[in-house]
Coordinates of C-alpha atoms and ligand atoms in Angstrom, one line a residue:
M1 CA -62.5 -49.8 -73.2
N2 CA -62.0 -46.8 -75.4
N3 CA -58.9 -45.5 -76.7
L4 CA -58.2 -42.8 -74.4
T5 CA -58.6 -45.7 -71.4
L6 CA -56.2 -47.9 -73.2
F7 CA -53.8 -45.0 -73.8
L8 CA -54.1 -44.1 -70.1
L9 CA -53.5 -47.2 -68.7
S10 CA -50.1 -48.2 -71.0
A11 CA -49.1 -44.5 -69.8
N12 CA -49.5 -45.7 -66.1
L13 CA -47.6 -48.4 -66.7
L14 CA -44.5 -47.1 -68.3
I15 CA -44.6 -44.2 -65.9
L16 CA -44.5 -47.3 -63.3
L17 CA -41.6 -48.5 -64.9
G18 CA -40.0 -45.0 -64.7
H19 CA -39.4 -44.1 -68.4
V20 CA -41.8 -43.7 -71.5
A21 CA -39.9 -43.4 -74.6
G22 CA -40.1 -40.2 -76.6
S23 CA -41.0 -37.9 -73.8
K24 CA -38.5 -35.6 -72.3
V25 CA -39.9 -35.0 -68.7
L26 CA -41.5 -38.5 -67.2
Q27 CA -43.1 -38.8 -63.7
I28 CA -40.7 -40.6 -62.0
R29 CA -41.8 -43.2 -59.0
G30 CA -41.1 -41.5 -55.6
I31 CA -40.6 -38.1 -57.2
P32 CA -43.4 -35.2 -56.9
I33 CA -44.3 -33.8 -60.4
A34 CA -43.0 -30.5 -59.6
K35 CA -39.4 -32.2 -59.3
S36 CA -39.6 -34.2 -62.6
S37 CA -37.6 -32.0 -64.4
L38 CA -34.7 -32.9 -62.3
Y39 CA -34.9 -36.4 -63.9
P40 CA -35.0 -35.6 -67.9
S41 CA -35.3 -38.8 -69.7
D42 CA -33.6 -38.0 -72.9
R43 CA -30.2 -38.0 -71.3
D44 CA -27.8 -39.3 -68.7
F45 CA -28.8 -38.8 -65.3
Q46 CA -26.6 -36.7 -62.9
C47 CA -26.8 -37.7 -59.2
L48 CA -28.4 -34.4 -57.6
D49 CA -25.3 -34.1 -55.6
G50 CA -23.3 -33.9 -58.7
S51 CA -21.1 -36.5 -57.6
L52 CA -21.9 -39.0 -60.7
I53 CA -23.6 -39.5 -64.2
I54 CA -25.2 -42.4 -65.2
P55 CA -27.3 -43.6 -68.1
F56 CA -31.0 -42.6 -67.3
S57 CA -32.0 -46.6 -67.4
H58 CA -30.0 -46.8 -64.0
V59 CA -32.8 -44.3 -62.6
N60 CA -35.4 -46.7 -60.3
D61 CA -33.3 -49.8 -61.5
N62 CA -33.3 -51.2 -58.1
Y63 CA -29.3 -50.5 -57.9
C64 CA -28.2 -47.7 -55.6
D65 CA -25.8 -45.7 -57.7
C66 CA -25.8 -42.0 -56.2
A67 CA -24.1 -41.4 -52.9
D68 CA -27.0 -39.5 -51.9
G69 CA -29.8 -41.9 -52.9
S70 CA -31.0 -39.9 -55.8
D71 CA -31.1 -42.3 -58.3
E72 CA -33.4 -44.7 -56.6
P73 CA -36.2 -42.5 -55.2
G74 CA -38.8 -45.2 -56.3
T75 CA -37.0 -48.5 -54.8
P76 CA -35.5 -49.3 -51.6
A77 CA -32.4 -49.6 -53.1
C78 CA -30.3 -46.7 -51.5
T79 CA -30.5 -46.4 -47.6
N80 CA -30.4 -42.9 -47.6
G81 CA -33.2 -42.0 -50.5
S82 CA -36.6 -40.7 -49.8
F83 CA -40.0 -41.6 -51.5
Y84 CA -42.6 -39.1 -52.0
C85 CA -46.3 -40.4 -51.9
E86 CA -48.8 -38.3 -53.3
N87 CA -51.8 -39.1 -51.1
S88 CA -54.1 -37.3 -53.2
G89 CA -57.2 -36.6 -51.0
H90 CA -55.1 -36.0 -48.0
K91 CA -51.5 -34.8 -47.2
P92 CA -48.5 -35.6 -49.5
R93 CA -45.6 -37.0 -47.5
Y94 CA -41.8 -38.3 -47.9
I95 CA -41.2 -41.8 -46.2
P96 CA -37.4 -43.0 -46.2
S97 CA -37.1 -45.0 -49.1
T98 CA -36.1 -48.0 -47.4
W99 CA -39.9 -48.6 -46.4
V100 CA -40.6 -49.1 -50.2
N101 CA -42.0 -52.3 -50.6
D102 CA -41.4 -53.5 -47.1
G103 CA -44.9 -55.1 -46.6
V104 CA -46.0 -52.0 -44.1
C105 CA -48.7 -49.7 -45.6
D106 CA -47.0 -46.1 -45.0
C107 CA -48.6 -44.0 -47.6
C108 CA -52.4 -43.8 -47.6
D109 CA -52.5 -44.0 -51.3
T110 CA -50.8 -47.4 -51.3
S111 CA -47.9 -46.5 -53.6
D112 CA -45.3 -47.4 -51.3
E113 CA -46.3 -50.8 -51.7
Y114 CA -46.5 -51.7 -55.4
S115 CA -44.6 -54.9 -55.6
S116 CA -44.5 -56.3 -51.9
G117 CA -47.8 -58.3 -52.6
K118 CA -49.2 -56.4 -49.2
E119 CA -52.9 -55.3 -49.8
C120 CA -52.9 -51.8 -48.6
P121 CA -56.4 -49.6 -48.5
N122 CA -56.4 -46.4 -50.0
N123 CA -57.7 -44.4 -47.0
C124 CA -56.4 -40.9 -47.9
N125 CA -59.9 -39.5 -48.3
E126 CA -61.1 -40.6 -44.8
L127 CA -58.0 -39.4 -43.2
G128 CA -57.9 -36.2 -45.4
K129 CA -61.2 -35.6 -44.0
E130 CA -60.4 -36.1 -40.4
A131 CA -57.1 -34.3 -40.9
R132 CA -59.3 -31.3 -42.3
L133 CA -61.7 -31.5 -39.4
E134 CA -58.8 -31.1 -36.9
Q135 CA -57.4 -28.3 -39.0
Q136 CA -60.9 -26.5 -39.2
K137 CA -61.0 -27.0 -35.1
A138 CA -57.6 -25.4 -34.7
E139 CA -58.4 -22.6 -36.8
E140 CA -61.5 -22.0 -35.0
L141 CA -59.5 -22.0 -31.7
I142 CA -57.0 -19.4 -33.1
R143 CA -59.9 -17.5 -34.5
E144 CA -61.7 -17.4 -31.0
G145 CA -58.8 -17.0 -29.0
N146 CA -57.5 -14.2 -31.4
K147 CA -60.6 -12.2 -30.6
I148 CA -60.0 -12.3 -27.0
R149 CA -56.4 -11.5 -27.6
M150 CA -57.6 -8.5 -29.2
E151 CA -59.5 -7.6 -26.3
M152 CA -56.3 -8.0 -24.2
I153 CA -54.5 -5.7 -26.6
A154 CA -57.3 -3.2 -26.2
K155 CA -57.0 -3.7 -22.1
G156 CA -53.2 -3.7 -22.2
K157 CA -53.0 -0.4 -24.0
Q158 CA -55.6 1.0 -21.5
L159 CA -53.5 -0.3 -18.8
K160 CA -50.4 1.0 -19.9
T161 CA -52.3 4.6 -20.2
D162 CA -53.5 4.2 -17.0
Y163 CA -50.1 3.5 -15.4
Q164 CA -48.4 6.7 -17.0
A165 CA -51.4 8.7 -15.7
R166 CA -50.7 7.3 -12.1
L167 CA -47.3 7.8 -12.5
V168 CA -47.7 11.8 -13.4
K169 CA -50.0 11.9 -10.3
L170 CA -47.8 9.8 -7.9
R171 CA -44.9 12.1 -9.0
A172 CA -46.8 15.2 -8.0
E173 CA -47.8 13.9 -4.7
Y174 CA -44.3 12.8 -3.9
E175 CA -42.8 16.5 -4.5
E176 CA -45.4 17.8 -2.2
A177 CA -44.6 15.0 0.3
E178 CA -40.8 16.0 -0.1
L179 CA -41.7 19.6 0.7
V180 CA -43.7 18.4 3.8
K181 CA -41.1 16.1 5.1
K182 CA -38.6 19.0 4.9
E183 CA -41.0 21.4 6.5
K184 CA -41.5 18.8 9.1
E185 CA -37.8 18.0 9.6
L186 CA -37.3 21.6 10.4
L187 CA -39.8 21.7 13.0
K188 CA -38.5 18.8 14.3
T189 CA -35.0 20.0 14.8
Q190 CA -36.4 23.5 16.2
A191 CA -38.6 21.4 18.7
E192 CA -35.7 19.3 19.8
E193 CA -33.2 22.0 20.2
R194 CA -35.7 23.7 22.7
E195 CA -36.2 20.4 24.1
S196 CA -32.6 19.8 24.9
A197 CA -32.0 23.2 26.0
A198 CA -34.7 22.8 28.7
L199 CA -33.4 19.1 29.5
E200 CA -30.0 20.7 29.7
K201 CA -30.4 21.7 33.7
Y202 CA -31.9 18.3 34.6
K203 CA -29.1 16.4 32.9
Q204 CA -26.5 18.2 35.8
T205 CA -28.7 17.1 38.5
E206 CA -29.2 13.6 37.5
P207 CA -26.3 11.2 38.7
E208 CA -26.7 9.0 36.1
Q209 CA -24.2 7.2 34.1
S210 CA -22.7 9.5 31.4
T211 CA -25.1 9.7 28.6
A212 CA -22.4 10.2 26.0
E213 CA -20.8 6.6 27.5
E214 CA -24.0 4.9 27.0
G215 CA -24.5 6.2 23.2
E216 CA -21.1 4.8 22.5
E217 CA -21.7 1.7 23.9
E218 CA -25.0 1.2 22.2
E219 CA -23.4 2.4 19.0
E220 CA -20.9 -0.4 19.3
L221 CA -23.3 -3.0 20.1
R222 CA -25.4 -1.6 17.3
E223 CA -22.4 -2.2 14.8
S224 CA -21.5 -5.7 15.9
D225 CA -24.7 -6.7 15.9
A226 CA -25.7 -5.4 12.5
E227 CA -22.1 -6.8 11.2
D228 CA -23.0 -10.4 12.5
Y229 CA -26.4 -10.5 11.0
F230 CA -25.1 -9.1 7.8
K231 CA -22.7 -12.1 7.3
L232 CA -25.7 -14.4 8.0
L233 CA -27.8 -12.9 5.4
D234 CA -25.2 -12.7 2.9
S235 CA -25.5 -16.4 2.2
D236 CA -23.3 -16.7 -0.7
N237 CA -20.6 -14.6 1.1
S238 CA -20.4 -12.0 -1.9
G239 CA -20.1 -9.1 -0.1
T240 CA -23.6 -7.7 -0.6
V241 CA -27.2 -8.5 0.7
T242 CA -29.4 -8.9 -2.2
I243 CA -33.5 -9.2 -2.4
A244 CA -33.1 -12.6 -3.0
E245 CA -31.2 -13.3 0.0
L246 CA -34.0 -11.7 1.9
Q247 CA -36.6 -13.4 0.1
V248 CA -35.6 -16.9 1.7
R249 CA -36.4 -15.3 5.3
V250 CA -39.7 -15.3 6.9
T251 CA -38.3 -12.5 9.0
F252 CA -38.8 -10.0 6.4
D253 CA -42.4 -11.1 5.5
K254 CA -43.9 -7.7 6.9
D255 CA -47.5 -8.6 5.8
R256 CA -47.3 -12.2 7.0
D257 CA -48.8 -13.6 3.8
G258 CA -46.6 -16.5 3.6
A259 CA -44.0 -14.6 0.9
V260 CA -41.4 -11.9 1.0
S261 CA -42.3 -9.6 -1.8
E262 CA -39.9 -7.7 -3.8
E263 CA -41.2 -4.6 -2.3
E264 CA -40.8 -6.3 1.1
A265 CA -37.4 -6.8 0.6
L266 CA -36.5 -3.3 -0.9
F267 CA -38.3 -1.7 2.3
F268 CA -35.4 -3.7 4.5
L269 CA -32.8 -2.5 1.9
N270 CA -33.8 1.2 1.8
D271 CA -35.0 0.8 -1.9
Q272 CA -32.0 -0.7 -3.1
K273 CA -31.3 -3.7 -4.9
E274 CA -28.4 -5.0 -2.7
V275 CA -26.6 -3.4 -0.1
D276 CA -22.8 -3.8 1.0
L277 CA -21.9 -4.0 4.9
Q278 CA -21.5 -0.3 5.3
E279 CA -24.5 0.8 3.9
F280 CA -26.3 -2.4 5.8
V281 CA -24.9 -1.1 9.1
T282 CA -25.6 3.0 8.8
S283 CA -28.8 2.5 6.9
A284 CA -30.7 -0.8 6.3
W285 CA -30.1 -2.0 10.0
T286 CA -32.5 0.5 11.2
N287 CA -35.4 -0.9 9.4
V288 CA -34.3 -4.9 9.7
K289 CA -33.6 -4.5 13.4
P290 CA -37.2 -4.3 14.8
F291 CA -38.5 -7.1 12.6
L292 CA -35.4 -9.1 14.1
M293 CA -36.4 -8.5 17.4
L294 CA -40.0 -9.1 16.7
E295 CA -38.9 -12.6 15.2
Q296 CA -36.5 -13.4 18.2
G297 CA -39.2 -12.7 20.6
M298 CA -37.4 -9.9 21.9
F299 CA -40.4 -7.3 21.9
K300 CA -42.2 -7.8 25.2
P301 CA -45.1 -5.9 27.1
A302 CA -43.9 -3.7 29.8
D303 CA -45.7 -5.5 32.6
Q304 CA -44.0 -9.1 31.5
R305 CA -40.6 -7.4 32.5
E306 CA -40.9 -6.5 36.0
E307 CA -39.1 -9.7 37.3
G308 CA -35.5 -10.4 36.6
E309 CA -34.9 -7.1 34.9
D310 CA -31.4 -6.9 35.9
E311 CA -30.3 -10.4 34.9
E312 CA -31.8 -9.5 31.4
E313 CA -29.5 -6.3 30.9
E314 CA -26.6 -8.3 31.8
E315 CA -26.9 -10.7 28.9
A316 CA -28.1 -7.6 26.6
Q317 CA -24.8 -7.2 24.9
E318 CA -24.6 -10.6 23.0
P319 CA -24.5 -9.9 19.5
I320 CA -27.5 -11.4 17.3
E321 CA -27.1 -14.3 15.8
E322 CA -28.9 -17.6 14.8
K323 CA -28.9 -19.6 17.7
S324 CA -29.9 -23.5 17.9
E325 CA -33.0 -24.8 19.0
Q326 CA -31.6 -25.4 22.5
E327 CA -29.8 -22.2 22.9
K328 CA -33.0 -20.4 22.0
G329 CA -35.0 -22.6 24.8
E330 CA -32.0 -21.9 27.1
D331 CA -32.2 -17.7 26.4
D332 CA -36.0 -17.8 26.5
G333 CA -36.9 -14.7 28.6
A334 CA -33.2 -13.5 28.5
E335 CA -33.5 -11.8 25.3
G336 CA -35.0 -8.3 24.1
E337 CA -32.2 -5.9 25.4
D338 CA -32.5 -3.3 23.4
R339 CA -36.2 -3.0 23.6
A340 CA -35.8 -3.6 27.4
D341 CA -33.5 -0.7 27.5
D342 CA -35.9 1.4 25.7
E343 CA -38.8 0.5 28.0
Q344 CA -36.5 1.0 31.0
K345 CA -35.6 4.6 29.6
K346 CA -39.4 5.3 29.1
T347 CA -40.0 4.3 32.9
E348 CA -37.3 6.3 34.1
E349 CA -38.0 9.1 32.1
S350 CA -41.8 9.1 33.4
Q351 CA -40.4 8.8 36.7
V352 CA -38.6 12.3 36.7
Q353 CA -41.0 15.1 37.3
Y354 CA -40.3 17.9 34.7
D355 CA -41.6 21.4 35.4
E356 CA -44.6 22.2 33.4
E357 CA -42.6 24.2 30.6
T358 CA -40.0 21.5 30.0
Q359 CA -42.9 18.6 30.1
A360 CA -44.7 21.0 27.5
L361 CA -41.3 21.2 25.3
I362 CA -40.7 17.5 25.8
D363 CA -44.2 16.8 24.4
E364 CA -43.7 19.2 21.5
A365 CA -40.6 17.3 20.4
T366 CA -42.3 14.1 20.7
V367 CA -45.3 15.2 18.4
A368 CA -42.8 17.1 15.9
R369 CA -40.7 13.8 15.7
E370 CA -43.9 11.5 15.4
N371 CA -45.0 14.1 12.8
F372 CA -41.7 13.9 10.6
Q373 CA -41.7 10.2 10.9
T374 CA -44.9 10.3 9.4
A375 CA -43.9 12.5 6.6
E376 CA -41.3 10.3 6.0
K377 CA -42.8 7.1 5.8
S378 CA -45.1 8.5 3.0
V379 CA -42.4 9.8 1.1
N380 CA -40.9 6.4 1.2
E381 CA -44.1 4.9 0.4
L382 CA -44.7 7.2 -2.4
L383 CA -41.0 6.4 -3.9
T384 CA -42.0 2.5 -3.5
E385 CA -45.3 3.0 -5.9
I386 CA -43.3 5.4 -8.1
R387 CA -40.7 2.4 -8.6
K388 CA -43.7 -0.2 -9.0
F389 CA -45.3 1.7 -11.8
E390 CA -42.1 2.7 -13.4
E391 CA -41.2 -0.8 -13.4
K392 CA -44.8 -1.8 -15.2
L393 CA -44.3 0.8 -17.7
D394 CA -41.0 -0.7 -18.5
R395 CA -41.9 -4.1 -18.9
D396 CA -42.1 -5.8 -22.1
F397 CA -46.0 -7.0 -22.2
G398 CA -45.8 -8.1 -26.1
V399 CA -45.6 -6.5 -29.2
D400 CA -49.2 -5.0 -28.7
N401 CA -49.2 -5.3 -24.9
E402 CA -51.3 -8.2 -25.0
F403 CA -49.7 -9.8 -21.8
A404 CA -50.2 -6.6 -19.6
P405 CA -53.7 -7.6 -18.4
L406 CA -51.9 -10.7 -17.3
D407 CA -49.3 -8.8 -14.9
G408 CA -49.5 -9.8 -11.4
E409 CA -52.3 -12.8 -12.1
C410 CA -51.5 -15.8 -10.3
F411 CA -52.7 -19.5 -11.8
E412 CA -52.7 -22.7 -9.9
Y413 CA -51.9 -26.5 -10.6
T414 CA -51.9 -29.3 -8.2
N415 CA -50.5 -32.6 -9.0
L416 CA -50.1 -35.7 -6.6
E417 CA -47.6 -34.1 -4.6
Y418 CA -47.4 -30.3 -5.1
I419 CA -49.4 -27.4 -5.5
Y420 CA -47.8 -25.0 -8.1
T421 CA -48.5 -21.4 -9.0
L422 CA -47.6 -19.0 -11.7
C423 CA -47.4 -15.4 -10.6
M424 CA -47.1 -13.5 -14.2
F425 CA -44.2 -11.2 -14.3
S426 CA -43.6 -11.9 -10.6
K427 CA -42.6 -15.3 -9.4
T428 CA -43.2 -19.3 -9.5
T429 CA -44.1 -21.2 -6.5
Q430 CA -44.4 -24.8 -5.3
R431 CA -45.8 -25.9 -2.2
S432 CA -45.9 -29.7 -1.0
K433 CA -49.6 -30.7 -0.3
S434 CA -48.3 -32.0 2.9
G435 CA -47.8 -28.7 4.4
G436 CA -44.8 -26.1 4.5
S437 CA -43.9 -22.9 3.1
D438 CA -43.9 -21.8 -0.6
I439 CA -40.5 -23.0 -2.3
I440 CA -39.7 -19.9 -4.8
L441 CA -39.0 -21.7 -7.9
G442 CA -37.9 -18.5 -9.7
H443 CA -38.3 -14.7 -10.1
W444 CA -39.5 -13.1 -13.4
N445 CA -36.7 -12.9 -15.6
D446 CA -37.5 -12.2 -19.3
W447 CA -39.0 -13.6 -22.3
N448 CA -36.8 -16.3 -24.1
G449 CA -38.6 -17.9 -26.9
P450 CA -36.7 -18.9 -30.1
D451 CA -35.9 -16.4 -32.7
G452 CA -39.4 -15.1 -34.2
Q453 CA -40.9 -16.4 -31.4
K454 CA -39.8 -14.6 -28.5
Y455 CA -43.2 -14.1 -26.5
S456 CA -43.8 -18.3 -26.7
R457 CA -41.5 -18.6 -23.6
M458 CA -40.9 -17.3 -20.5
K459 CA -38.1 -17.4 -18.0
Y460 CA -38.3 -17.1 -14.2
D461 CA -35.2 -17.9 -12.6
N462 CA -33.0 -17.3 -9.2
G463 CA -35.3 -19.2 -6.9
L464 CA -34.7 -21.1 -3.9
S465 CA -31.3 -23.0 -4.0
C466 CA -31.5 -26.7 -4.6
W467 CA -29.6 -28.5 -2.0
N468 CA -26.4 -29.2 -3.5
G469 CA -27.4 -27.7 -6.7
P470 CA -28.3 -24.4 -8.6
A471 CA -30.8 -22.1 -7.8
R472 CA -34.4 -23.3 -8.9
S473 CA -35.4 -22.2 -12.1
T474 CA -38.9 -22.4 -14.3
V475 CA -39.6 -22.3 -17.9
V476 CA -43.1 -21.2 -19.1
N477 CA -44.4 -22.4 -22.4
L478 CA -47.0 -20.5 -23.6
S479 CA -49.7 -22.3 -26.3
C480 CA -52.9 -20.8 -27.7
G481 CA -55.9 -21.6 -25.9
R482 CA -59.6 -20.2 -25.0
E483 CA -58.6 -19.2 -21.5
N484 CA -55.6 -18.3 -19.2
K485 CA -54.9 -21.7 -17.6
L486 CA -51.7 -23.2 -16.0
V487 CA -52.0 -26.7 -17.7
S488 CA -48.9 -28.8 -16.4
V489 CA -46.1 -28.6 -14.5
T490 CA -43.2 -30.9 -14.8
E491 CA -39.5 -31.0 -13.5
P492 CA -37.6 -32.3 -16.4
S493 CA -34.4 -32.4 -14.5
R494 CA -34.0 -31.7 -10.8
C495 CA -34.9 -28.2 -9.6
E496 CA -35.6 -26.9 -13.1
Y497 CA -39.5 -26.9 -13.9
A498 CA -41.5 -26.5 -16.6
M499 CA -45.0 -25.3 -16.9
E500 CA -47.5 -25.3 -19.9
F501 CA -49.6 -22.3 -19.6
S502 CA -52.5 -21.8 -22.2
T503 CA -53.6 -18.2 -23.1
P504 CA -55.6 -16.3 -25.7
A505 CA -52.6 -13.7 -25.9
V506 CA -50.6 -16.0 -28.2
C507 CA -53.6 -17.1 -30.5
N508 CA -52.3 -15.0 -33.5
L509 CA -54.5 -15.4 -36.5
S510 CA -52.1 -14.1 -39.0
Q511 CA -49.0 -16.3 -38.1
D512 CA -50.7 -19.4 -37.3
S513 CA -53.0 -19.8 -40.4
A514 CA -50.0 -18.9 -42.4
N515 CA -48.0 -21.9 -40.9
A516 CA -51.2 -24.1 -41.2
H517 CA -51.6 -23.6 -45.2
D518 CA -47.9 -24.3 -45.5
E519 CA -48.5 -27.8 -44.2
L520 CA -51.6 -28.8 -46.2
Ligands
MAN601 C1 -37.8 -30.5 -3.1 C2 -38.7 -30.0 -4.4 C3 -38.3 -30.7 -5.6 C4 -36.8 -30.7 -5.8 C5 -36.3 -31.1 -4.5 C6 -34.5 -31.1 -4.6 O1 -38.4 -31.9 -2.7 O2 -38.7 -28.5 -4.6 O3 -39.1 -30.3 -6.8 O4 -36.5 -31.6 -6.7 O5 -36.6 -30.5 -3.5 O6 -34.0 -31.7 -3.5

């Protein structure tokens, strides 16, 4: 044993006692070296909260003096103190000082069990190695994910440019289509004027019910039907019918794909997010009615209508409303009045023999009406497309548009009971494995991650109302992964769903490696 070894051993002994005579700054047990200056040995000790001054010899004397426990960092005397383990070879760590000498090995460098008699192995090196390997793996994941993230950013940027170009083109097409529509409208008006003038002479000779009266009756029927149906659709009695209120009704699933998309709902609401009663009656009803009739079995081929037509017409004035299964059964075959009227008129019209010239004008007006309708339809379709791309351009796809390539992509997750889907920036759904239709768990709302991590969490809300509860909603937590994948879905509280989604889009090298280095 040489002098140096002897010196080190004795110094070590004195450090453990917590005091070396003559030195001003000592290493105090339970304190990192960096904080030793808070414990100067040549003067009285002031508790770190400033509450009391005690002789330095009372530090680590196994008696708690300071309210904040700062005088006993290396003994279990204070219940609120903390003990620092150096854990050389692994990560340093603070443990509650009450764990010191409690017979349980907490610090991998054994330093917390210095007088309990417990024999602790020093396994910092092995643990450190494992931790470093884990760390390497995590960094590797972030590096690889980050590469894909860069690709997503490039793709996102390209998509936004494409959307912009598409929008320019659509707007030009729209301008053109508007002109065509105006032209077709004019042609229609002119043709209809010629047609009505020609039909005038036939009206005087036809001993039919006054068309004016008929029109009025129809108008009344139309309005009361529309009002009844408005009340039915306005499920929250808010005085307006909204997209969400249409989305829970299969009637409006135009393309029969099992869900009422926002576009579909907008079609019925004349491209508005919500309509009040008056707007509903005057504009939206025209769009809604045919689909409602289709659903209620009112459209029927002409050849099925031959018998019992009169009875059908007598019942024709009933307002449309949701009927019980029984009623529906009873009414079967007695619905479809409006359609029936149309059909009948057509039959009557075709029974009347017009002179050649009048017939030609009728045909001309019919073609003009059809042309106008086609032109109007293409204007509306273009408007819908324009809105769609405007929305896409406005949407927040992340700081670098890294989430843009995920727009509209759907991901599935199946557990024992349900199949869940997450359609990015659109909606989340749930379908029972035993069948039934999709339940909407939320529509895209916004990013809602905590401060500085906005893009780590998505919020989808305003889903199907929970029975006796709120509308269903979903929170989607995003974590770094090599692929885009819906990893799990839970329902932490009734009708509130949590989805875990892994994506390279959040593998941000600079952020995560900075955090990781802080820890080690
Ligand atoms: C359905 C599902 C469940 C939900 C209940 C609430 O069964 O949507 O997730 O908890 O309705 O009644």
